[in-house]
Amino acid sequence: MRLPSGPTLDLRQRLHNLPKVDLHRHLEGSLRLETLAEIAREHGIDLPGYDIERLRPYVQITNDPPDFQRFLEKFQLLRRFYTTREAVQRVAYEAVADAALDNVRYLELRFNPAALAHAQGFSFEEVTDWVIQAVDHAQVDYQITARLICTIVRHENLESARQIVELALSRQKRGIVGLDLAGDETIYPAAPLVSLFRHAAQGGLGITIHAGEAGGPENVREAIELLGAQRIGHGISCVEDSNVLMLVRDRKVALEICPTSNLQTGAVETFGYHPLRDLYLAGVRVTVNTDDPSISDTTLTDEYLVAVMGMNLTVADLMAFNRNAIRASFLSPAERAKLEEQLMAEFGRSTDV
Ligand SMILES: [Zn+2]
């Protein structure tokens, strides 16, 4: 994102200083470009170039026209960087560190064990334990609490999805708190995964489903009614159907909204047309998140800036979104209450609203 100047710069600094919560951030979309270039050089990964500017268009949205498929394509190359244990751990550590440096105080970082394991034939268990260790390490070094969500992609085979669910269930005491469904909702239905998601929820995992981003409101309904989603990744198309909107609102399903990502995938045309404010005014539990900071070249501060400058929302509204995010987090009720108390006290000190 282009850096603002003048009064906007002051606003940006103020938003940066706010304590924040991010519920929707993908590890696979959070790689520092410098780290990518270093790993590629060290391990001789065959790429069109090894300097950051040559690499950028392959892993980041630059001048690409808004398009959902093009956005997903960026992940293909990124998957090739998980070459060693050190690479996986470095990337996970840096993802949490970068969030902390943006004053994110609570992060739910999601990752797809299959994507991390794929490049070198690692086991799902190995890569998951590496991520857990790296995230634990980052939490010691930085002022942040982080939890993990395992992602299944819609096109993955059922056996691998089942393994990921069991893996997530087995590591709940080590920081895995939820299960996510991602991938192309326009092609792959969620129905084959219903029993797996029910099993995950019964075992204590929180459920969040990517829906209503490239697809219509019927996918949001499906995610809630069939898969038991407590949160929806994006979900913005629910504004197109008042029945689905009421379902989302009445069941207090939180929407994990990621404005820049929505623009880049073509889910919305401009920030001015983004339904975040309408959803908020309609009483929906909305939250603001990053999705894929490195692919979108964004931070949570940037997303807040977009909400204020592009959507006519206030810093007080952002505080309300943070409260929504804490209450919709997959922490235990006691942990949620503690985090809300801490964050709201800090918020009060950092702003005069
Ligand atoms: Zn996402």
mmCIF file of N, CA, C and O in Angstrom, residues 244-253 282-285:
data_model
loop_
_atom_site.group_PDB
_atom_site.id
_atom_site.type_symbol
_atom_site.label_atom_id
_atom_site.label_comp_id
_atom_site.label_asym_id
_atom_site.label_seq_id
_atom_site.Cartn_x
_atom_site.Cartn_y
_atom_site.Cartn_z
ATOM 1 N N VAL A 244 -30.336 -14.590 4.942
ATOM 2 C CA VAL A 244 -29.011 -15.049 5.381
ATOM 3 C C VAL A 244 -28.391 -14.011 6.322
ATOM 4 O O VAL A 244 -27.777 -14.358 7.327
ATOM 5 N N LEU A 245 -28.599 -12.764 6.004
ATOM 6 C CA LEU A 245 -28.094 -11.695 6.871
ATOM 7 C C LEU A 245 -28.668 -11.838 8.282
ATOM 8 O O LEU A 245 -27.947 -11.736 9.282
ATOM 9 N N MET A 246 -29.959 -12.110 8.368
ATOM 10 C CA MET A 246 -30.594 -12.270 9.685
ATOM 11 C C MET A 246 -30.075 -13.523 10.399
ATOM 12 O O MET A 246 -29.904 -13.522 11.616
ATOM 13 N N LEU A 247 -29.820 -14.566 9.599
ATOM 14 C CA LEU A 247 -29.260 -15.794 10.181
ATOM 15 C C LEU A 247 -27.901 -15.499 10.829
ATOM 16 O O LEU A 247 -27.636 -15.900 11.964
ATOM 17 N N VAL A 248 -27.053 -14.777 10.088
ATOM 18 C CA VAL A 248 -25.718 -14.429 10.584
ATOM 19 C C VAL A 248 -25.841 -13.571 11.847
ATOM 20 O O VAL A 248 -25.181 -13.809 12.856
ATOM 21 N N ARG A 249 -26.706 -12.581 11.784
ATOM 22 C CA ARG A 249 -26.864 -11.664 12.917
ATOM 23 C C ARG A 249 -27.453 -12.388 14.145
ATOM 24 O O ARG A 249 -26.927 -12.291 15.242
ATOM 25 N N ASP A 250 -28.523 -13.140 13.922
ATOM 26 C CA ASP A 250 -29.221 -13.747 15.059
ATOM 27 C C ASP A 250 -28.409 -14.844 15.735
ATOM 28 O O ASP A 250 -28.504 -15.054 16.934
ATOM 29 N N ARG A 251 -27.597 -15.548 14.928
ATOM 30 C CA ARG A 251 -26.765 -16.605 15.544
ATOM 31 C C ARG A 251 -25.439 -16.044 16.064
ATOM 32 O O ARG A 251 -24.575 -16.797 16.493
ATOM 33 N N LYS A 252 -25.274 -14.712 15.942
ATOM 34 C CA LYS A 252 -24.029 -14.059 16.389
ATOM 35 C C LYS A 252 -22.790 -14.675 15.741
ATOM 36 O O LYS A 252 -21.742 -14.866 16.383
ATOM 37 N N VAL A 253 -22.927 -15.027 14.483
ATOM 38 C CA VAL A 253 -21.785 -15.550 13.724
ATOM 39 C C VAL A 253 -20.895 -14.357 13.378
ATOM 40 O O VAL A 253 -21.368 -13.354 12.848
ATOM 41 N N ALA A 282 -26.160 -3.082 10.639
ATOM 42 C CA ALA A 282 -27.260 -4.059 10.693
ATOM 43 C C ALA A 282 -27.164 -4.949 11.935
ATOM 44 O O ALA A 282 -28.015 -5.804 12.158
ATOM 45 N N GLY A 283 -26.113 -4.751 12.725
ATOM 46 C CA GLY A 283 -25.991 -5.514 13.965
ATOM 47 C C GLY A 283 -25.228 -6.810 13.842
ATOM 48 O O GLY A 283 -25.264 -7.658 14.741
ATOM 49 N N VAL A 284 -24.510 -6.990 12.717
ATOM 50 C CA VAL A 284 -23.710 -8.204 12.533
ATOM 51 C C VAL A 284 -22.405 -8.056 13.311
ATOM 52 O O VAL A 284 -21.842 -6.960 13.425
ATOM 53 N N ARG A 285 -21.929 -9.182 13.834
ATOM 54 C CA ARG A 285 -20.675 -9.190 14.592
ATOM 55 C C ARG A 285 -19.511 -9.174 13.606
ATOM 56 O O ARG A 285 -19.028 -10.218 13.172
#
